[in-house]
Amino acid sequence: MKKINTSPISGTQELLPSLQNEFDRLKNGLLATFHAHGFQSIETPVIERSEILLAKAGGDTEKQIYKVVKTAEDTSSADQALRFDHTVPLARYVVQHESDLTFPFKVTQIGRNFRGERPQKGRFREFYQCDVDVIGRGSLPIYYDAEVIATLADAMEVLPLKQVIIRVSNRKILAGLLEDLGLSDKLTEISGVIDHAEKVAPEKTSAALAEIITDEQKVKQVEGLMRIRGSRQDAIADLRSKFNARQGSMLEEGINELDEVLRLLEERGIKNAVADLLIIRGLDYYTGTVFETIAPDYLEFGSICSGGRYENLASNYTEQKFPGVGGSIGLTRLFAAFRESNLVDPGEAKPIDVCLIPVSNNEIVACEALAKKLRKEGQKVDVVGSDRKVGDKMTYAGKIARFAAVIGDDEVKNGKYELKNLGSGEKTERSF
Amino acid sequence: MKKINTSPISGTQELLPSLQNEFDRLKNGLLATFHAHGFQSIETPVIERSEILLAKAGGDTEKQIYKVVKTAEDTSSADQALRFDHTVPLARYVVQHESDLTFPFKVTQIGRNFRGERPQKGRFREFYQCDVDVIGRGSLPIYYDAEVIATLADAMEVLPLKQVIIRVSNRKILAGLLEDLGLSDKLTEISGVIDHAEKVAPEKTSAALAEIITDEQKVKQVEGLMRIRGSRQDAIADLRSKFNARQGSMLEEGINELDEVLRLLEERGIKNAVADLLIIRGLDYYTGTVFETIAPDYLEFGSICSGGRYENLASNYTEQKFPGVGGSIGLTRLFAAFRESNLVDPGEAKPIDVCLIPVSNNEIVACEALAKKLRKEGQKVDVVGSDRKVGDKMTYAGKIARFAAVIGDDEVKNGKYELKNLGSGEKTERSF
């Protein structure tokens, strides 16, 4: 027989059942929180028209799009490719179904996306993203910026992290400052430097800014902005005192919006959100609120969850304006990081609640009747119908289940059995 | 602006939120039943090595495999393609992870598969399959044939069908009869004719059989076999009296296995399984038990759920023997059929439980506090933070939620509010 490589393609996630169970528990926990906050699930096809994906993509993303080759039987005219995120298909979905949707449209998408990257630590070719978005038609109140962050803050409590800090900023603040400094044309360049500031030495950032801005006074102003972080009260006071925003200016608008988002979060009792003007987010399309999340004990994980406000979701497909705000958790990448840091214990995550072990085939009927009862109570029950010895069946149970019971002649006769806790070894008597 | 086609690719499923909610309810219901029966979830990558997929595929399937074109950044050497079912990746998974798995391995896979077919009614390019399988190592008791059917019988109660009938047969019976008739070399051909018998006029089937078999007496024997259906007692008695199986023959083995599977189902109280020797299943790899399921009121749906026993799951990748038995529900195809027959009511399936409507921004804090309480009780709650009038917010609520409450000054002061049932219009007073 020709030897075939049976490993999954590198850069994809394939888990043993106990780890899959743990991954699913996290994924379902996130989804349940999103639903509890009134977000509705949708699911777009994994295969999209290439022109839809390429209308938005650019640079690295375009190089990473997996194209799909049509088969002899697939006679459609469109070029096809695999989606690389949820945002582009969402934009298409909103334009396509606009007349049937209710706005503001609170939507969640949890599913697999695909990027043809070179696999490396933290980079996957096939990965789960867990997204929430709120899409307005024409306009969308800033209330929803806070709602998205609050929802994600709640959701992150499912993750095995003791503490996370949500760092919030607003892009209008930097854009407004640069406008006031006559540097609007340098916004993208300067944003890039700030976005990378935490990854390089401070001198490097200063040097990079000096090269772009030239005027030393103005460099100091930008550096002053970058250093502002802390509670709402302190940070907003700092911003207002240091930068003297003109009434009606973009700078003032940005400061007010940041103040408002943080205030709404405070009112809702969310204590782990802070202002942090270092946060910019790499993607071009954010226009207002932006946020990232760190786990102080695991800074190496990078951002746990991030997102922001975009002025126009679907500008590539329609003239109509759909402002939105959203955020995303990259669960496949995070799960790999959790495993590496021993934050996931597959030994604990037994997928089965109870294994019922018939001593012989004579007890199968009794086991099935008991299984039916336990299943109705919500338990995951396996009747071990294999033709092995009882000891072997017990070994099998020990690997997949939390409890087991051996059911023989006597148990059936007396209507009682011993339920064994396979972790502690403790036994309790139960009735059929 | 260039006009871009925003419809999803044909042959894929894209649902509005209320229908998605209904689809997910069915999918989650099936999964919960599979878990309750002790099946463990796994998830293999959507993208597989082509050589894995093509090792098993043949004929139509090979023509329908979507290949994936690697990108400039994806420098792996393997050709890649999208999986077309769950069985082939499961075979690879079992071989790859054998030493970490527990056998018999009870496994469920619910996910999307891909076939580059010409889209038509009932044919999708991207579709959900909901599979259960039990894989043995070396051997697997017939108990698990019944367990798979019983699990699927339980699961189908989630579907909006009043009645389903599970038609069970065993391939060894036909194979054994043909062996006894000296017609073993005609097994595949004759199976094909029987598999199509329900789709053509009886004379056509007779003619086709006569052409293959020539001996009129033997044609009559095969036709006699095809006509056997009914309760276990009747069908098994018929088989035993009409075909006089030699002891130790394949025919006897097949009859005994069918008897045993149906007896195990009877013992478990499953009343809708019958013997039906017309059932053959198209796929080559089934070797024993086979089953299909019909909804008597909706024969046009075809088989609701089907599967069978295969002697060797992974013969393409290993010399080791992994016998298995499994079954599958094609949920995307079925859901489309349910919708067409008005068995799904999207109007009923409101994804949100309660919309809380603040009269002004002053009541947002109170709404959020109430939302928090209701979410803890397991409700899906949306606080309508849009800047529209209360009447507009009520219209919004009517589209997505089952209940709504308007929260104004008075409600906050008195600590009481009216919860309106948006279906019946009935109002009940509640406390914050």
PDB file of C-alpha atoms in Angstrom, chain A residues 15-19 346-347 349-352 355 357 382-386 388-402 422, chain B residues 38-42 90 93-108 133-141 144 313 320-324:
ATOM      1  CA  LEU A  15      -8.096  18.564  18.005  1.00  0.00           C
ATOM      2  CA  LEU A  16      -8.592  15.359  19.943  1.00  0.00           C
ATOM      3  CA  PRO A  17     -12.162  14.987  21.247  1.00  0.00           C
ATOM      4  CA  SER A  18     -11.458  16.247  24.795  1.00  0.00           C
ATOM      5  CA  LEU A  19      -9.735  19.387  23.494  1.00  0.00           C
ATOM      6  CA  PRO A 346      -7.760  18.437  28.298  1.00  0.00           C
ATOM      7  CA  GLY A 347      -7.689  15.910  31.128  1.00  0.00           C
ATOM      8  CA  ALA A 349     -12.601  18.225  29.851  1.00  0.00           C
ATOM      9  CA  LYS A 350     -14.220  14.791  29.653  1.00  0.00           C
ATOM     10  CA  PRO A 351     -16.828  14.881  26.899  1.00  0.00           C
ATOM     11  CA  ILE A 352     -19.078  12.161  28.400  1.00  0.00           C
ATOM     12  CA  CYS A 355     -20.590   5.415  30.991  1.00  0.00           C
ATOM     13  CA  ILE A 357     -21.173  -0.801  31.571  1.00  0.00           C
ATOM     14  CA  ASP A 382     -22.683   6.155  26.686  1.00  0.00           C
ATOM     15  CA  VAL A 383     -23.731   2.521  27.023  1.00  0.00           C
ATOM     16  CA  VAL A 384     -20.569   0.503  26.472  1.00  0.00           C
ATOM     17  CA  GLY A 385     -21.787  -2.208  24.137  1.00  0.00           C
ATOM     18  CA  SER A 386     -18.370  -3.497  23.144  1.00  0.00           C
ATOM     19  CA  ARG A 388     -14.577  -6.624  25.826  1.00  0.00           C
ATOM     20  CA  LYS A 389     -14.159  -7.617  29.485  1.00  0.00           C
ATOM     21  CA  VAL A 390     -15.637  -5.409  32.199  1.00  0.00           C
ATOM     22  CA  GLY A 391     -12.148  -4.234  33.196  1.00  0.00           C
ATOM     23  CA  ASP A 392     -11.426  -3.112  29.643  1.00  0.00           C
ATOM     24  CA  LYS A 393     -14.748  -1.330  29.502  1.00  0.00           C
ATOM     25  CA  MET A 394     -13.847   0.473  32.727  1.00  0.00           C
ATOM     26  CA  THR A 395     -10.523   1.581  31.215  1.00  0.00           C
ATOM     27  CA  TYR A 396     -12.442   2.913  28.193  1.00  0.00           C
ATOM     28  CA  ALA A 397     -14.819   4.794  30.526  1.00  0.00           C
ATOM     29  CA  GLY A 398     -11.907   6.284  32.462  1.00  0.00           C
ATOM     30  CA  LYS A 399     -10.600   7.897  29.308  1.00  0.00           C
ATOM     31  CA  ILE A 400     -13.768   9.637  28.137  1.00  0.00           C
ATOM     32  CA  ALA A 401     -16.227   9.966  31.048  1.00  0.00           C
ATOM     33  CA  ARG A 402     -16.584  11.596  34.458  1.00  0.00           C
ATOM     34  CA  LEU A 422     -13.827   8.400  37.916  1.00  0.00           C
TER      35      LEU A 422
ATOM     36  CA  GLY B  38     -22.310   9.655  24.123  1.00  0.00           C
ATOM     37  CA  PHE B  39     -20.999  10.705  20.706  1.00  0.00           C
ATOM     38  CA  GLN B  40     -18.007  13.051  20.882  1.00  0.00           C
ATOM     39  CA  SER B  41     -17.560  16.012  18.575  1.00  0.00           C
ATOM     40  CA  ILE B  42     -14.560  16.429  16.315  1.00  0.00           C
ATOM     41  CA  LEU B  90     -12.725  10.877   9.555  1.00  0.00           C
ATOM     42  CA  TYR B  93      -8.292  11.432  11.485  1.00  0.00           C
ATOM     43  CA  VAL B  94      -8.648   7.928  12.921  1.00  0.00           C
ATOM     44  CA  VAL B  95      -5.416   6.738  11.292  1.00  0.00           C
ATOM     45  CA  GLN B  96      -3.546   9.900  12.308  1.00  0.00           C
ATOM     46  CA  HIS B  97      -4.698   9.973  15.947  1.00  0.00           C
ATOM     47  CA  GLU B  98      -5.285   6.263  16.550  1.00  0.00           C
ATOM     48  CA  SER B  99      -3.009   5.970  19.574  1.00  0.00           C
ATOM     49  CA  ASP B 100      -4.812   8.862  21.320  1.00  0.00           C
ATOM     50  CA  LEU B 101      -8.350   7.680  20.628  1.00  0.00           C
ATOM     51  CA  THR B 102     -10.560   5.372  22.655  1.00  0.00           C
ATOM     52  CA  PHE B 103     -12.315   2.569  20.765  1.00  0.00           C
ATOM     53  CA  PRO B 104     -15.110   2.015  20.002  1.00  0.00           C
ATOM     54  CA  PHE B 105     -14.836   5.656  18.971  1.00  0.00           C
ATOM     55  CA  LYS B 106     -18.299   7.244  19.007  1.00  0.00           C
ATOM     56  CA  VAL B 107     -17.936  10.403  16.991  1.00  0.00           C
ATOM     57  CA  THR B 108     -20.147  13.131  15.562  1.00  0.00           C
ATOM     58  CA  ASP B 133     -20.226   7.138  13.390  1.00  0.00           C
ATOM     59  CA  VAL B 134     -18.941   4.423  15.671  1.00  0.00           C
ATOM     60  CA  ILE B 135     -15.505   3.130  14.727  1.00  0.00           C
ATOM     61  CA  GLY B 136     -14.108  -0.088  16.142  1.00  0.00           C
ATOM     62  CA  ARG B 137     -10.508  -1.256  16.117  1.00  0.00           C
ATOM     63  CA  GLY B 138     -10.317  -4.798  14.756  1.00  0.00           C
ATOM     64  CA  SER B 139     -13.984  -5.543  15.483  1.00  0.00           C
ATOM     65  CA  LEU B 140     -17.227  -3.795  16.358  1.00  0.00           C
ATOM     66  CA  PRO B 141     -20.287  -5.553  17.875  1.00  0.00           C
ATOM     67  CA  TYR B 144     -23.571  -0.380  17.545  1.00  0.00           C
ATOM     68  CA  LEU B 313     -13.166   2.772   7.230  1.00  0.00           C
ATOM     69  CA  GLN B 320      -5.183  -1.906  10.055  1.00  0.00           C
ATOM     70  CA  LYS B 321      -8.888  -2.753  10.178  1.00  0.00           C
ATOM     71  CA  PHE B 322     -11.345  -0.151  11.448  1.00  0.00           C
ATOM     72  CA  PRO B 323     -14.900  -1.451  10.989  1.00  0.00           C
ATOM     73  CA  GLY B 324     -17.571   1.182  11.485  1.00  0.00           C
TER      74      GLY B 324
END
